[in-house]
mmCIF file of C-alpha atoms in Angstrom:
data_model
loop_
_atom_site.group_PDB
_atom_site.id
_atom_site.type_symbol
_atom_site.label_atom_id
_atom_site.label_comp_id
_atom_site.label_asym_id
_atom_site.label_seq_id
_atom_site.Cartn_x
_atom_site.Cartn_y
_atom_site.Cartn_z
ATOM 1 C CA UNK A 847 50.606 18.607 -40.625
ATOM 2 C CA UNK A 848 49.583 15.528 -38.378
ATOM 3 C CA UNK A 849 45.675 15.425 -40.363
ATOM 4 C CA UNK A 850 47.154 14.058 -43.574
ATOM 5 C CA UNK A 851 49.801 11.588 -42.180
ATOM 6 C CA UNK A 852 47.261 9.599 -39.431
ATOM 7 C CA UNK A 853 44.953 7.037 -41.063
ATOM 8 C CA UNK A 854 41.452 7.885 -42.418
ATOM 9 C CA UNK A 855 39.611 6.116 -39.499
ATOM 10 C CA UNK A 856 41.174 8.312 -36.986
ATOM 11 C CA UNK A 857 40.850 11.273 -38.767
ATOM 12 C CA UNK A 858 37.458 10.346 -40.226
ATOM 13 C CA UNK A 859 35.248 9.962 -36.984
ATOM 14 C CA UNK A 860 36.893 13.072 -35.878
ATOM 15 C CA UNK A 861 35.942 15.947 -38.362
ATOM 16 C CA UNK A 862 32.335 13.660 -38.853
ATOM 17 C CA UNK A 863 32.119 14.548 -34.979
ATOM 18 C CA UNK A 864 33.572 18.144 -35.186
ATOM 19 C CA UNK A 865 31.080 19.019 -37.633
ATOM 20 C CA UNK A 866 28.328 16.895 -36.012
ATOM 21 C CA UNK A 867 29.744 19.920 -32.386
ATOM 22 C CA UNK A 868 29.249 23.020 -34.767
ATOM 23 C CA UNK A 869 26.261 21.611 -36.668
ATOM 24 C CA UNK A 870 24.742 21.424 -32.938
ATOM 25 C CA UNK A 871 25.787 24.758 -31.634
ATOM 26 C CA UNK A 872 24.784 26.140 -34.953
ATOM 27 C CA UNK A 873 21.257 25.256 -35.502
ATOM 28 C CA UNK A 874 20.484 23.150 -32.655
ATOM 29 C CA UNK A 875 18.095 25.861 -31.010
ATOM 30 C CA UNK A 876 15.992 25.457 -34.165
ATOM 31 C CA UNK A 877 16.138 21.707 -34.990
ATOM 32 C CA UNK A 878 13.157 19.665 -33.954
ATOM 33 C CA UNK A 879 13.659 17.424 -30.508
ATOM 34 C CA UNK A 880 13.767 14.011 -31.995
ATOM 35 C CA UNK A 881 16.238 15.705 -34.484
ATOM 36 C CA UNK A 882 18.622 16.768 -32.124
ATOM 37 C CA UNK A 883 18.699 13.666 -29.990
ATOM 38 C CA UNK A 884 19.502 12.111 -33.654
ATOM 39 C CA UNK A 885 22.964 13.981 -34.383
ATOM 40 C CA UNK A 886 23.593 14.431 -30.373
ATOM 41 C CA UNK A 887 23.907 10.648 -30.050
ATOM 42 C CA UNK A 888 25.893 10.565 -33.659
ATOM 43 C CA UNK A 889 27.936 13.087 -32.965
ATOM 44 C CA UNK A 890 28.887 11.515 -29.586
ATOM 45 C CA UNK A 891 29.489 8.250 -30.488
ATOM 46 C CA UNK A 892 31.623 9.540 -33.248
ATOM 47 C CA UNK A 893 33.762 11.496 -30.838
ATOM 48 C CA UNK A 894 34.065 8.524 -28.645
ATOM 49 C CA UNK A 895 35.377 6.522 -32.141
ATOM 50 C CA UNK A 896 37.639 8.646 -32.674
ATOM 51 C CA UNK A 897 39.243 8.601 -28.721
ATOM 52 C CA UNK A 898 39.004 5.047 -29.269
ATOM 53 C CA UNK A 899 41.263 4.944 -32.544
ATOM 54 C CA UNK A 900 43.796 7.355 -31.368
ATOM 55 C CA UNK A 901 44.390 5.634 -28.061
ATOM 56 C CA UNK A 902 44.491 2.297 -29.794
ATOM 57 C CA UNK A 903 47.125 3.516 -32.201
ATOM 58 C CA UNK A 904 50.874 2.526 -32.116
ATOM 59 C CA UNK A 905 52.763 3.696 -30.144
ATOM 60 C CA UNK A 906 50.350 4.835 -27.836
ATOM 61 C CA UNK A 907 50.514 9.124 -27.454
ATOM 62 C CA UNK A 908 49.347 11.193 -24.729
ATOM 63 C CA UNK A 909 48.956 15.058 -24.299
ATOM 64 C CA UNK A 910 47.453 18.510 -23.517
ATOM 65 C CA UNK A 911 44.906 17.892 -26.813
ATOM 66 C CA UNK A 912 43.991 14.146 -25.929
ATOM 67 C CA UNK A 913 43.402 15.021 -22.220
ATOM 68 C CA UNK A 914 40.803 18.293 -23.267
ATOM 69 C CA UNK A 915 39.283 16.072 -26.079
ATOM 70 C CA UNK A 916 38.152 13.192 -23.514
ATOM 71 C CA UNK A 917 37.521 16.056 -21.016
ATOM 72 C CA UNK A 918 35.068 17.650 -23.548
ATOM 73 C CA UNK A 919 33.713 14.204 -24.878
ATOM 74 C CA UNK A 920 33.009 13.182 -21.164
ATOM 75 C CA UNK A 921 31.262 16.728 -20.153
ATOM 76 C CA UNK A 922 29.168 16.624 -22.946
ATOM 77 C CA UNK A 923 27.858 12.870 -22.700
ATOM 78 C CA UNK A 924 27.203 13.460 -19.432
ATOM 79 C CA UNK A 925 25.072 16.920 -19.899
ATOM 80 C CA UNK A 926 23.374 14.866 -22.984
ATOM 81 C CA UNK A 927 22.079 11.986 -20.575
ATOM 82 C CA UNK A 928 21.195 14.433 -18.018
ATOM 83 C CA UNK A 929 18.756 16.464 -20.937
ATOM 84 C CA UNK A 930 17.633 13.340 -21.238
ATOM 85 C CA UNK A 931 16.734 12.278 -17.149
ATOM 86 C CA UNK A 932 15.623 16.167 -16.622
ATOM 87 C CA UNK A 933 14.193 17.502 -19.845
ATOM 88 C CA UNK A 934 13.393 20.847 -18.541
ATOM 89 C CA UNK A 935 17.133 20.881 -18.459
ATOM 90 C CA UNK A 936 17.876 23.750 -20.383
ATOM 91 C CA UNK A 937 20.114 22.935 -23.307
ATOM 92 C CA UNK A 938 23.009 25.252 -23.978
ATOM 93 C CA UNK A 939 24.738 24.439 -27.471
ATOM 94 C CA UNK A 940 27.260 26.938 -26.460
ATOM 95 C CA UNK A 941 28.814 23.520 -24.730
ATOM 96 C CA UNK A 942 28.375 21.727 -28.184
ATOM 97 C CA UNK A 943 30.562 24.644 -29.513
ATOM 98 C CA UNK A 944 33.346 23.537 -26.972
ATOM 99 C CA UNK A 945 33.757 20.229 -28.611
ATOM 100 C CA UNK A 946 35.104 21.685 -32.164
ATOM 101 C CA UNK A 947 38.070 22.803 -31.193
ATOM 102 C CA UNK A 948 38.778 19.849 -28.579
ATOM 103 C CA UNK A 949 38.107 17.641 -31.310
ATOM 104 C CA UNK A 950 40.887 19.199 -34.038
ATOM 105 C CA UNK A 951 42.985 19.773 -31.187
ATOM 106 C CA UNK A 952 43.757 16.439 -30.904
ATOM 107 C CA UNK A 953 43.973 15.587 -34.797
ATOM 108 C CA UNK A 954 46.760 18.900 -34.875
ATOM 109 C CA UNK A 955 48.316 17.578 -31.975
ATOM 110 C CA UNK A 956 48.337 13.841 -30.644
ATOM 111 C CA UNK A 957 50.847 14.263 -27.602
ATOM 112 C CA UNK A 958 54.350 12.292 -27.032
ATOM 113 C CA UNK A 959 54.516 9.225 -28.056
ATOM 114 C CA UNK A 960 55.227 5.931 -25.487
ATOM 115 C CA UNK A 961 56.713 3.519 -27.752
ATOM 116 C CA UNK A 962 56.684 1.333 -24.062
ATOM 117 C CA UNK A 963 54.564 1.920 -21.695
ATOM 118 C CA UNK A 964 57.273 1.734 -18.690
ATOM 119 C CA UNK A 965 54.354 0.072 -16.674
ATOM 120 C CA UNK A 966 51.381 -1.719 -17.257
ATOM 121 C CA UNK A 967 49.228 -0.219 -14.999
ATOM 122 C CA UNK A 968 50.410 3.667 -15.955
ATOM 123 C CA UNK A 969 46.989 3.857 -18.270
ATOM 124 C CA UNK A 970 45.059 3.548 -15.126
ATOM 125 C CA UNK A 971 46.667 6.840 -14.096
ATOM 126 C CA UNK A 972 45.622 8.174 -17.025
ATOM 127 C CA UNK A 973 42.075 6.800 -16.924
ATOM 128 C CA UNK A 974 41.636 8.349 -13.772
ATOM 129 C CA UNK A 975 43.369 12.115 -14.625
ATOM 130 C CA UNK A 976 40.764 12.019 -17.347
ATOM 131 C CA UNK A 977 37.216 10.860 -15.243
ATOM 132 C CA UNK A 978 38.908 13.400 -12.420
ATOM 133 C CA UNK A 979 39.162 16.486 -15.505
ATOM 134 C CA UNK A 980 35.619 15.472 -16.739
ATOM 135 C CA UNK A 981 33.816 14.956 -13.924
ATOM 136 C CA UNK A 982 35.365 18.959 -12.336
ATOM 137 C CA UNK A 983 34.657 20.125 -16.133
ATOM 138 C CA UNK A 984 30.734 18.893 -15.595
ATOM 139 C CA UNK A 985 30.586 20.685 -12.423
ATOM 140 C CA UNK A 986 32.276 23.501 -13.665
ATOM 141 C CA UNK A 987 29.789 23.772 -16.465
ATOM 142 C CA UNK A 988 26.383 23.092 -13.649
ATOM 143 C CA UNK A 989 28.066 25.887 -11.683
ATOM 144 C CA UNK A 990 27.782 28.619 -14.668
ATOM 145 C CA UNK A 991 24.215 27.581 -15.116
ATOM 146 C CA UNK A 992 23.826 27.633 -11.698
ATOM 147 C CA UNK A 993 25.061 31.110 -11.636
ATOM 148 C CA UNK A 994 22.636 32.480 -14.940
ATOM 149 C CA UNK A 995 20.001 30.377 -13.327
ATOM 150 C CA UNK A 996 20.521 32.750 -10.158
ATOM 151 C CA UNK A 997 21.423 35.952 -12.194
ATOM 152 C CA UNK A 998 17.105 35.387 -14.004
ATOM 153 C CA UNK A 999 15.798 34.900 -10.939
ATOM 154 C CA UNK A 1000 17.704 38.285 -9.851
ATOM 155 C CA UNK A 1001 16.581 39.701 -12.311
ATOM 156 C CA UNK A 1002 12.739 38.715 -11.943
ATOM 157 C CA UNK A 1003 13.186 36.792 -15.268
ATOM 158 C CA UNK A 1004 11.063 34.104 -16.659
ATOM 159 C CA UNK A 1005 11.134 30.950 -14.448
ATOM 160 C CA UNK A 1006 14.261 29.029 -14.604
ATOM 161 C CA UNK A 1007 13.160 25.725 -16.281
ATOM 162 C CA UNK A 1008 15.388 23.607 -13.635
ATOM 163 C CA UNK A 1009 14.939 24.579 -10.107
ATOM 164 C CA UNK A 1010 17.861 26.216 -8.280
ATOM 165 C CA UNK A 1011 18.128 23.979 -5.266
ATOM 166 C CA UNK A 1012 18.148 20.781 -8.285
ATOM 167 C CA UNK A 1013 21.018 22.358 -10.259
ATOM 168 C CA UNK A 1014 23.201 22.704 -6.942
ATOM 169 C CA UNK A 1015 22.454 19.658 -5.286
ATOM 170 C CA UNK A 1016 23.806 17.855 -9.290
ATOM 171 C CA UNK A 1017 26.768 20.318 -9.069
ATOM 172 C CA UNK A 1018 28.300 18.880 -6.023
ATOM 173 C CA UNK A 1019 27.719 15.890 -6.433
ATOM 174 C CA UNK A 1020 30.179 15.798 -9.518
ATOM 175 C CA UNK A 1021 32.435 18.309 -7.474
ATOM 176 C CA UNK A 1022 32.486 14.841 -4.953
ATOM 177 C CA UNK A 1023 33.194 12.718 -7.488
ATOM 178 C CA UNK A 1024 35.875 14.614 -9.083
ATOM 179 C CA UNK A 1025 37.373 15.529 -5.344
ATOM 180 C CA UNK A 1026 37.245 11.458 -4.892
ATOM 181 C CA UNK A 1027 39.466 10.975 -8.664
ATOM 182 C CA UNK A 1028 41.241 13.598 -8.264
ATOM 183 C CA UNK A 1029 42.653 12.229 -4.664
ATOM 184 C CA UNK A 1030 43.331 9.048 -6.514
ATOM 185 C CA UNK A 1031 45.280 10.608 -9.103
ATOM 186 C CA UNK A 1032 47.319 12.431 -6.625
ATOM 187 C CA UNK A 1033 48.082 8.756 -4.963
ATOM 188 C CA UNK A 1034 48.732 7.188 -8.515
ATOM 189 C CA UNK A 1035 51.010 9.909 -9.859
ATOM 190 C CA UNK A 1036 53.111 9.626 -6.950
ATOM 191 C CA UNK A 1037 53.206 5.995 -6.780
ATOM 192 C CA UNK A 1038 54.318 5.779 -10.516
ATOM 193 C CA UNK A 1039 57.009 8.687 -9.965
ATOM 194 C CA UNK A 1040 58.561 6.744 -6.702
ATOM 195 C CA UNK A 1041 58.300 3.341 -9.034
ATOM 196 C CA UNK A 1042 59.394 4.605 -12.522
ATOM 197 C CA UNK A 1043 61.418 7.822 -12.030
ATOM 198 C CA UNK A 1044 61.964 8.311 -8.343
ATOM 199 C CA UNK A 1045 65.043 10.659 -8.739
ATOM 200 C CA UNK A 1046 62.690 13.105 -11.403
ATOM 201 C CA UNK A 1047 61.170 13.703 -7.684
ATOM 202 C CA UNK A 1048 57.284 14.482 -7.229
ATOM 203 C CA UNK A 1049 56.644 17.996 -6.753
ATOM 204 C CA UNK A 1050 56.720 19.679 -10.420
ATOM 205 C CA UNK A 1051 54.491 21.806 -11.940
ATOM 206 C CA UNK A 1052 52.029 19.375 -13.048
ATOM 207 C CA UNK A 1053 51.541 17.933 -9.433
ATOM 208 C CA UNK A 1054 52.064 21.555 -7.819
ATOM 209 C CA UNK A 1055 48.962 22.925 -9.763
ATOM 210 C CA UNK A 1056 46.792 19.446 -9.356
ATOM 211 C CA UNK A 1057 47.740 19.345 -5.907
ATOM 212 C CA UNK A 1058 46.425 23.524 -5.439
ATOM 213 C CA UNK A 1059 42.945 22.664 -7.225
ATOM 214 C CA UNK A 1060 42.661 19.233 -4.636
ATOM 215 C CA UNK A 1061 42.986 21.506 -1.575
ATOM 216 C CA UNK A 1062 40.302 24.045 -3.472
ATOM 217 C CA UNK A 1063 38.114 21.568 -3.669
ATOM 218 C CA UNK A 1064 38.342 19.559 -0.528
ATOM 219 C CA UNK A 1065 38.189 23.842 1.352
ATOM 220 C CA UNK A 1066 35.087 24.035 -0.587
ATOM 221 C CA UNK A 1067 33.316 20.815 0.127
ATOM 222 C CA UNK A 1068 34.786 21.418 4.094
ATOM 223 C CA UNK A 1069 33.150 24.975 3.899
ATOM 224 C CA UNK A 1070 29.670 23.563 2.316
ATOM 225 C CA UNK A 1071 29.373 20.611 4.934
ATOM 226 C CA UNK A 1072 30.529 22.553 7.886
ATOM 227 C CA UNK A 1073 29.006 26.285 6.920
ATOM 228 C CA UNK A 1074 26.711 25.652 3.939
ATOM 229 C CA UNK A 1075 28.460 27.617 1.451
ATOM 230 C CA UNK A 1076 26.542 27.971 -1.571
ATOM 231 C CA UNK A 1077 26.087 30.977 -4.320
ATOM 232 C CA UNK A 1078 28.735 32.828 -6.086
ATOM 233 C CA UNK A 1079 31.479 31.768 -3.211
ATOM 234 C CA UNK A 1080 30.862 28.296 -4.498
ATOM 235 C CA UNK A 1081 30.713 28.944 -8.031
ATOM 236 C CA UNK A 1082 34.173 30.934 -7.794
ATOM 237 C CA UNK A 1083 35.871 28.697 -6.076
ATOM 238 C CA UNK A 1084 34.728 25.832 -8.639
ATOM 239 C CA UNK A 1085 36.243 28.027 -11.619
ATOM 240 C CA UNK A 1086 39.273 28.555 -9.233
ATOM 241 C CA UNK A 1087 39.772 24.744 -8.947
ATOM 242 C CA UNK A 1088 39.197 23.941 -12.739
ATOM 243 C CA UNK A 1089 41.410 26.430 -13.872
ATOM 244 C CA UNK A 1090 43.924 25.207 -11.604
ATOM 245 C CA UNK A 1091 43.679 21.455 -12.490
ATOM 246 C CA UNK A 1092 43.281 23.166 -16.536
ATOM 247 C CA UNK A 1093 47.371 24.453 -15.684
ATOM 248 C CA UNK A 1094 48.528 21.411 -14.075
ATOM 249 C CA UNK A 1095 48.332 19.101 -17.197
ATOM 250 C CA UNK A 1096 47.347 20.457 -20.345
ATOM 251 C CA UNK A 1097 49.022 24.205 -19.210
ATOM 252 C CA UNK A 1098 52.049 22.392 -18.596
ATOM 253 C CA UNK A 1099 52.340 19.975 -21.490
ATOM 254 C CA UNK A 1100 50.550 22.406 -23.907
ATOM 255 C CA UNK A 1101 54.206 24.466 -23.143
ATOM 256 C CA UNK A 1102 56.455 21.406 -23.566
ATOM 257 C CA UNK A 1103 54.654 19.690 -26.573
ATOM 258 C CA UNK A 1104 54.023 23.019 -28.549
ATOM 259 C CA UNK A 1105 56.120 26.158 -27.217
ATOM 260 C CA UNK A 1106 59.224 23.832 -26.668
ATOM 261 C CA UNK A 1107 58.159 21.062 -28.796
ATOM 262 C CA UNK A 1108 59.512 18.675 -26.819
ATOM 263 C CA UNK A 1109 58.349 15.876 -25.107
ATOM 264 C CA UNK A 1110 58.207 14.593 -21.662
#
């Protein structure tokens, strides 16, 4: 059991924010605004204590569960500023719901540990794997309420409280960003393989599946500037990428850390 052997202010801030996700996707539908701003920004903040602690530990670990709790902390901060910019936003506590699980994850399963970071610089690679997973895990999550947003319309439904053209216009703008840290990732990880480990050689699993959900993206973002694709083309080929950039890390380390339980 990792819970009961990692100190009380990492495991603290974690199950304060895991119950602070289900509290949310539980009853946030019926709390009253100012009261759901309230535990939104504590439950946040708490989530982002808890990163904090477990990256500051020693010796530093890193893994499938870190990388999908900073993935969900950095989707959801970013969908609770944007309620906040565009409050006819609709809010969907079915995201709050995701960070519960990301947040034990992590507690269950911290990731291999570095007692020496073989370079200094090898947590900006990190820093920028996670930004690229968030910011394609935001669009990922614009693009489904893209595509309900559509389906009600369809439908001859009530009036979606964001306009169409709005949501897609946000969505690829974080599909840009993420395209944009996702190519830097690509150039970091192999400039740390050539550096640290150049006879490992580049092309693994890992980079294989990273490298599949880069060229998704940068066909997509081709096809929209040159063709204007939009719709359920664009939305599918979003889930394609995510789920592809999803295996390349955690699918690959979530097999070595816990199926082989060993570490890399």
């Amino acid at each position: 059991m990792i819970v009961p052997a990692s100190p009380w202010w990492m495991v603290a801030p974690a199950l304060a924010a895991a119950a602070g996700y289900a509290g949310l996707a539980a009853a946030g539908a019926r709390l009253r605004r100012s009261a759901t701003t309230a535990l939104t920004l504590a439950t946040v903040v708490l989530h982002g204590l808890a990163l904090v602690a477990s990256f500051s530990a020693s010796p530093v670990r890193f893994g499938f569960a870190p990388t999908l709790s900073v993935t969900a902390w950095l989707v959801l901060t970013v969908y609770a500023l944007e309620t906040r910019l565009y409050p006819a936003l609709a809010t969907r506590w079915t995201l709050a719901g995701l960070g519960v699980p990301a947040v034990l994850l992590a507690l269950f399963f911290p990731g291999t540990a570095y007692p020496a970071l073989p370079s200094p610089w090898l947590p900006l690679h990190w820093a920028l794997g996670f930004a690229s997973y968030g910011l394609l895990g935001v669009a990922v999550a614009h693009a489904w309420m893209m595509q309900r947003t559509e389906q009600a319309i369809r439908r001859g439904g009530t009036a979606p409280p964001l306009p169409l053209l709005t949501l897609e216009r946000l969505t690829f703008r974080f599909v840009w960003g993420a395209f944009a840290l996702l190519t830097l990732t690509l150039l970091a990880g192999w400039y740390f393989t050539e550096l640290l480990r150049p006879a490992a050689g580049w092309i693994t699993h890992k980079t294989v599946f990273t490298a599949l959900s880069w060229v998704v993206l940068a066909v997509l973002l081709w096809g929209r500037w040159r063709w204007g694709w939009r719709g359920r083309l664009a939305v599918r080929m979003l889930y394609a990428a995510g789920v592809l950039l999803l295996l390349g890390y955690v699918g690959s380390h979530f097999v070595l850390e816990v199926i082989l339980r060993r570490g890399v």
